[in-house]
Amino acid sequence: MQAWQIKPAAADGKLAKVSLPEPEPGPGEVVVRMRAASFNYRDLLVADNVYRSKATALIPLSDGAGEIAKVGDGVSRHRPGDRVAGAFYPDWIRGSISESARARSPGATVDGVLAEYVRLPAHAAIGVPDHLSFEEAATLPCAALTAWNALVETGRTKASDTVLLQGSGGVSMMALAMARMMGARVIHMSSDEGRCRRLRELGVDCVIDYKAKPDWDREVMAMTEDRGVDLVVEVGGPATLARSMRAVRVGGTIVSVGFVGGGGTVDPRPIISRAIRLVGITVGSCDMFEAMNRAILQARLRPVIDRTIGFEDAAEGYRQLRAGGHFGKLVVTI
Ligand SMILES: NC(=O)c1ccc[n+]([C@@H]2O[C@H](COP(=O)([O-])OP(=O)(O)OC[C@H]3O[C@@H](n4cnc5c(N)ncnc54)[C@H](OP(=O)(O)O)[C@@H]3O)[C@@H](O)[C@H]2O)c1
């Protein structure tokens, strides 16, 4: 089979296309014929050796979808032809995450999905909603499940809530669709006039251009009659957290998801004085993935895909991810 590998010593930098033997399923495992994969911000951190296995060569990307090609002994939950996506944490089945479950993460600590065939434990091959294409389903394992965990499992969003979303990347765009599914009001910020316009075209009434309005927390307060939002899905990290703490209501929740905005220091005192619940999350469990897919199916939600890249052009996907400016997800067709 054909696969891409990140090889620190590869001549063209890091990414190299290789031929590898097709995997065979062991007992309790399946082999998936991958049809699409998607990029996440983390894939840059893996390529840059921030998150990385000690392996010298690694198949990158955590998120992909395809069809079951082969099932191993003892597998009853899947048959060849079933449409599935692989879990981000194959060993986190339910409950809270453990250190051992966190240690196994495709595309970072073990081989990922940028390959024609991928071997998975059967329980970590999660059936995907019928109305989604493989490209759309390939966006579910990390970005969508993180949005679901932030809003539903951890954020406990209600229809009466106002939610603040940051940027128009993969997590935030899926969070937009899910927040609206739950009937919540959304305030959505982006750094670019064109992307702000696209958010308005999608029906978001409260859009803030955070480049034009660097004191965007004041804008949020003005939009909420000085109350603040109930929930912030925080993807900016140290660059945005201080303002997020000023934009959330007293007693509200900040779900800390990412750090795309870079470094910085944050004064934690508002967490105490404003009784903020600040919670970190890391993607979600296989059970959460199944629950999310039921909701996506019922609501006929569709992820926003910025563009689809051919398998041969995977390196271009990295370049586009690094350049930023995407609206939703960058996807590779396999
Ligand atoms: N904890 C978890 O489980 C988990 C899971 C997935 C992702 N993450 C993290 O969440 C973050 C987002 O991931 P992603 O895959 O959605 O990334 P992405 O698709 O690359 O999107 C990032 C977007 O963030 C926005 N942004 C950048 N700097 C910002 C700032 N200073 N303030 C507000 N928004 C800013 C930009 O939107 P505009 O161009 O519209 O401004 C950018 O497009 C990353 O840090 C990632 O590592 C964490």
XYZ file of C-alpha atoms and ligand atoms in Angstrom:
382
model
C 0.000 0.000 0.000
C 0.948 3.663 -0.378
C 1.382 5.787 2.723
C 2.998 9.037 3.764
C 5.568 9.050 6.525
C 7.220 11.826 8.457
C 10.920 11.018 8.339
C 13.237 13.424 10.103
C 16.021 12.626 7.647
C 13.972 12.648 4.411
C 15.578 14.531 1.546
C 12.608 16.840 0.876
C 12.401 17.932 4.506
C 10.163 15.558 6.394
C 7.312 14.075 4.421
C 8.004 11.064 2.190
C 5.675 8.755 0.245
C 6.480 5.091 0.852
C 5.246 1.609 -0.094
C 4.475 -0.570 2.913
C 2.945 -4.036 3.323
C -0.845 -3.951 3.722
C -1.726 -4.550 7.380
C -3.600 -7.720 8.430
C -6.105 -7.647 11.313
C -5.251 -9.569 14.465
C -7.916 -10.939 16.817
C -10.344 -8.161 17.815
C -9.031 -5.850 15.089
C -10.214 -4.492 11.745
C -8.398 -3.139 8.708
C -9.925 -0.015 7.184
C -9.497 1.036 3.544
C -9.048 4.760 4.179
C -10.964 7.091 1.857
C -10.169 10.470 3.409
C -8.114 12.070 6.173
C -8.172 15.540 7.664
C -5.619 17.924 9.118
C -5.635 19.360 12.635
C -3.433 22.028 14.155
C -1.746 19.243 16.135
C -0.395 17.748 12.903
C 1.894 20.772 12.613
C 3.095 20.222 16.187
C 3.867 16.587 15.313
C 5.701 17.627 12.117
C 7.672 20.186 14.133
C 8.607 17.582 16.778
C 6.643 19.303 19.552
C 4.404 16.236 19.980
C 6.062 13.187 18.641
C 6.720 9.498 19.047
C 10.337 8.456 19.406
C 9.934 6.471 16.166
C 12.144 7.651 13.344
C 9.343 7.283 10.791
C 5.682 7.822 11.530
C 2.503 7.779 9.396
C 0.946 11.161 10.287
C -2.614 12.443 10.859
C -5.034 11.226 13.503
C -8.294 11.737 11.635
C -9.598 9.616 8.822
C -12.600 7.683 7.534
C -13.047 4.730 5.229
C -14.612 1.305 4.809
C -13.892 -1.852 6.721
C -11.804 -4.045 4.409
C -11.082 -7.021 6.712
C -12.164 -8.151 10.173
C -10.069 -10.246 12.556
C -11.153 -13.203 14.686
C -13.814 -12.467 17.272
C -15.039 -9.224 15.683
C -18.837 -9.077 15.529
C -19.444 -5.344 15.592
C -18.290 -4.667 12.014
C -18.540 -6.237 8.577
C -16.557 -5.485 5.421
C -18.011 -2.389 3.744
C -19.089 -0.641 6.994
C -18.260 3.072 6.947
C -16.152 4.062 9.957
C -13.766 6.645 11.375
C -10.906 5.820 13.757
C -10.978 7.141 17.339
C -8.398 9.765 18.316
C -7.707 7.826 21.542
C -8.386 4.166 20.647
C -7.842 3.050 24.257
C -10.169 5.656 25.842
C -13.467 3.818 25.638
C -15.530 5.619 28.321
C -15.320 7.491 31.628
C -12.354 9.745 32.362
C -9.158 9.492 30.394
C -6.252 7.576 31.944
C -2.553 8.126 31.440
C -2.263 4.852 29.515
C -5.185 5.737 27.191
C -3.660 9.159 26.528
C -0.337 7.575 25.600
C -1.676 5.904 22.441
C -2.605 8.519 19.875
C -2.525 7.768 16.136
C -0.529 10.246 14.090
C 1.579 11.243 17.109
C 2.701 8.344 19.266
C 1.699 5.502 16.915
C 1.109 5.369 13.145
C -1.794 7.492 11.926
C -4.162 7.435 8.978
C -2.448 9.050 5.970
C -2.267 5.630 4.304
C -4.407 3.444 2.076
C -5.001 0.856 4.824
C -5.031 1.233 8.612
C -5.337 -1.427 11.343
C -7.506 -0.536 14.361
C -8.992 -2.226 17.421
C -12.608 -2.983 16.383
C -14.038 -0.912 19.265
C -12.127 2.162 18.027
C -13.624 1.965 14.513
C -16.689 4.150 15.012
C -19.625 3.979 12.558
C -20.184 7.323 10.814
C -23.500 9.003 9.874
C -24.845 7.940 6.459
C -25.464 11.481 5.229
C -21.750 12.408 5.460
C -19.239 11.853 2.659
C -15.942 10.193 3.618
C -14.321 13.642 3.426
C -16.853 15.020 5.923
C -16.614 11.959 8.170
C -12.816 12.335 8.241
C -13.253 15.564 10.229
C -15.078 13.915 13.125
C -12.421 12.155 15.302
C -10.594 15.224 16.640
C -12.123 18.588 15.667
C -15.776 17.599 15.898
C -15.375 15.435 19.000
C -13.461 18.207 20.765
C -16.271 20.655 19.955
C -18.815 18.107 21.243
C -16.883 17.512 24.462
C -16.470 21.275 25.019
C -20.111 22.150 24.425
C -22.041 19.078 25.535
C -20.048 16.783 27.825
C -18.061 19.443 29.688
C -19.853 22.732 28.876
C -23.410 21.358 29.452
C -24.727 23.996 27.016
C -28.433 24.865 27.226
C -30.704 26.641 24.754
C -30.689 29.729 27.003
C -26.865 29.989 26.902
C -24.605 32.334 24.973
C -21.383 30.743 23.712
C -18.208 32.528 22.565
C -16.271 30.851 19.731
C -12.795 31.913 18.614
C -11.572 31.768 15.018
C -12.885 29.899 12.008
C -10.730 26.773 12.287
C -11.859 23.163 12.501
C -12.881 23.012 16.171
C -14.664 26.372 16.231
C -16.637 25.832 13.021
C -17.931 22.481 14.265
C -18.696 24.087 17.635
C -20.759 26.682 15.755
C -22.894 24.000 14.112
C -23.349 22.135 17.407
C -24.127 25.238 19.498
C -26.828 26.184 17.017
C -28.153 22.620 17.059
C -28.622 23.066 20.818
C -30.396 26.378 20.337
C -27.665 28.454 22.017
C -26.799 31.996 20.954
C -23.309 32.282 19.421
C -20.843 35.149 19.466
C -18.100 34.225 16.999
C -14.808 36.036 16.473
C -12.407 35.853 13.537
C -9.320 37.796 12.463
C -10.375 38.478 8.903
C -13.087 40.609 7.339
C -13.873 38.017 4.654
C -14.203 35.205 7.176
C -16.386 37.439 9.410
C -18.638 37.988 6.388
C -18.838 34.253 5.752
C -19.846 33.707 9.383
C -22.641 36.277 8.968
C -23.722 34.521 5.763
C -23.998 31.327 7.819
C -26.491 33.182 10.026
C -24.282 34.225 12.975
C -25.621 37.642 14.114
C -22.871 38.488 16.591
C -19.502 38.439 14.811
C -16.400 40.247 16.074
C -13.316 40.958 13.982
C -10.734 40.539 16.749
C -7.934 42.075 14.672
C -9.963 45.250 14.122
C -11.237 45.142 17.741
C -8.326 43.911 19.873
C -10.369 44.650 23.025
C -12.950 42.127 21.871
C -13.911 41.250 25.461
C -15.601 44.683 25.687
C -17.526 43.912 22.492
C -18.673 40.632 24.038
C -19.841 42.444 27.188
C -21.737 44.999 25.068
C -23.425 42.170 23.150
C -24.536 40.505 26.392
C -25.793 43.572 28.309
C -22.654 43.462 30.469
C -23.417 39.953 31.695
C -20.792 37.996 29.757
C -21.152 34.670 27.970
C -22.011 31.411 29.699
C -19.312 29.423 27.912
C -16.083 30.149 26.051
C -14.594 27.449 23.838
C -11.013 28.715 24.291
C -8.727 27.873 21.371
C -6.368 30.881 21.553
C -4.601 29.908 24.803
C -2.366 32.343 26.694
C -2.903 34.973 23.960
C -6.658 35.089 24.562
C -7.296 33.607 28.014
C -7.098 36.879 29.988
C -9.757 38.454 27.731
C -11.826 35.267 27.797
C -11.866 35.562 31.599
C -13.259 39.087 31.197
C -15.798 38.013 28.557
C -17.293 35.095 30.511
C -20.073 35.738 33.036
C -19.490 35.425 36.769
C -19.858 31.707 37.477
C -19.484 30.858 33.774
C -17.300 28.209 32.142
C -14.176 28.396 29.991
C -13.291 25.133 28.290
C -9.584 25.345 27.538
C -9.004 23.581 24.236
C -6.010 25.072 22.452
C -3.201 27.541 22.154
C -3.157 28.663 18.513
C -2.474 32.262 19.525
C 1.002 31.467 20.901
C 2.554 31.997 24.321
C 2.109 34.480 27.144
C 1.456 34.680 30.860
C -1.971 34.806 32.450
C -3.011 36.182 35.833
C -5.244 33.469 37.347
C -6.912 35.727 39.943
C -10.142 36.357 37.930
C -10.786 32.601 38.066
C -11.242 33.051 41.815
C -12.807 36.502 42.020
C -15.314 35.800 39.211
C -15.846 32.135 40.243
C -15.022 30.906 36.738
C -15.004 27.202 36.013
C -11.881 26.684 33.865
C -11.607 23.134 32.514
C -9.083 21.570 30.144
C -10.212 18.834 27.796
C -8.475 16.506 25.412
C -10.679 15.367 22.506
C -13.074 12.669 23.791
C -13.755 8.981 24.397
C -15.112 6.340 22.003
C -18.472 6.521 23.851
C -18.591 10.305 23.353
C -17.803 9.759 19.659
C -20.774 7.377 19.300
C -23.100 9.822 21.114
C -21.910 12.726 18.971
C -22.514 10.755 15.776
C -26.115 10.042 16.846
C -26.664 13.787 17.339
C -24.988 14.638 14.010
C -27.232 12.121 12.261
C -30.428 13.333 13.956
C -29.659 16.996 13.227
C -28.175 16.247 9.777
C -25.137 18.383 10.730
C -22.359 18.784 8.178
C -18.796 19.869 8.904
C -17.479 22.890 7.001
C -14.667 21.855 4.632
C -12.413 24.611 3.338
C -10.826 22.478 0.631
C -10.001 18.933 -0.380
C -6.486 17.961 -1.465
C -5.410 14.863 -3.413
C -3.390 12.111 -1.659
C -0.380 12.885 -3.869
C -0.469 16.528 -2.685
C -0.451 15.850 1.067
C 2.571 18.124 1.515
C 0.464 20.998 0.136
C -2.045 20.351 2.931
C 0.692 20.985 5.508
C 1.642 24.213 3.726
C -1.955 25.436 3.745
C -2.448 24.492 7.388
C 0.691 26.381 8.334
C -0.301 29.431 6.273
C -3.666 29.598 8.121
C -6.646 31.417 6.673
C -8.707 28.245 6.208
C -12.426 28.355 6.983
C -13.198 24.980 8.540
C -11.263 21.855 7.614
C -8.494 20.877 5.206
C -9.124 17.340 3.951
C -7.140 14.794 1.914
C -8.939 12.358 -0.385
C -7.230 8.959 -0.323
N -7.723 19.964 23.618
C -8.095 19.262 22.570
O -8.644 18.189 22.687
C -7.898 19.825 21.214
C -8.470 19.210 20.095
C -8.371 19.830 18.843
C -7.653 21.013 18.722
N -7.062 21.527 19.839
C -6.344 22.783 19.764
O -7.306 23.788 19.469
C -6.706 24.789 18.666
C -7.521 24.918 17.384
O -7.374 23.735 16.647
P -7.962 23.627 15.168
O -7.600 22.283 14.660
O -9.380 24.075 15.133
O -7.037 24.702 14.439
P -7.181 25.368 13.036
O -8.199 24.668 12.192
O -5.812 25.534 12.516
O -7.803 26.800 13.375
C -7.134 27.742 14.100
C -7.921 29.063 14.020
O -7.770 29.744 15.263
C -7.936 31.109 15.032
N -6.941 31.860 15.811
C -5.612 31.940 15.644
N -5.065 32.770 16.534
C -6.094 33.240 17.280
C -6.192 34.158 18.340
N -5.120 34.800 18.829
N -7.411 34.406 18.864
C -8.504 33.778 18.392
N -8.487 32.892 17.382
C -7.295 32.638 16.830
C -7.780 31.363 13.532
O -9.088 31.721 13.033
P -9.318 33.057 12.170
O -8.379 32.908 11.023
O -10.753 32.997 11.776
O -9.001 34.202 13.063
C -7.346 30.011 12.997
O -7.863 29.701 11.743
C -5.248 24.349 18.483
O -4.446 24.943 19.480
C -5.290 22.861 18.704
O -4.047 22.341 19.139
C -7.160 20.963 21.057
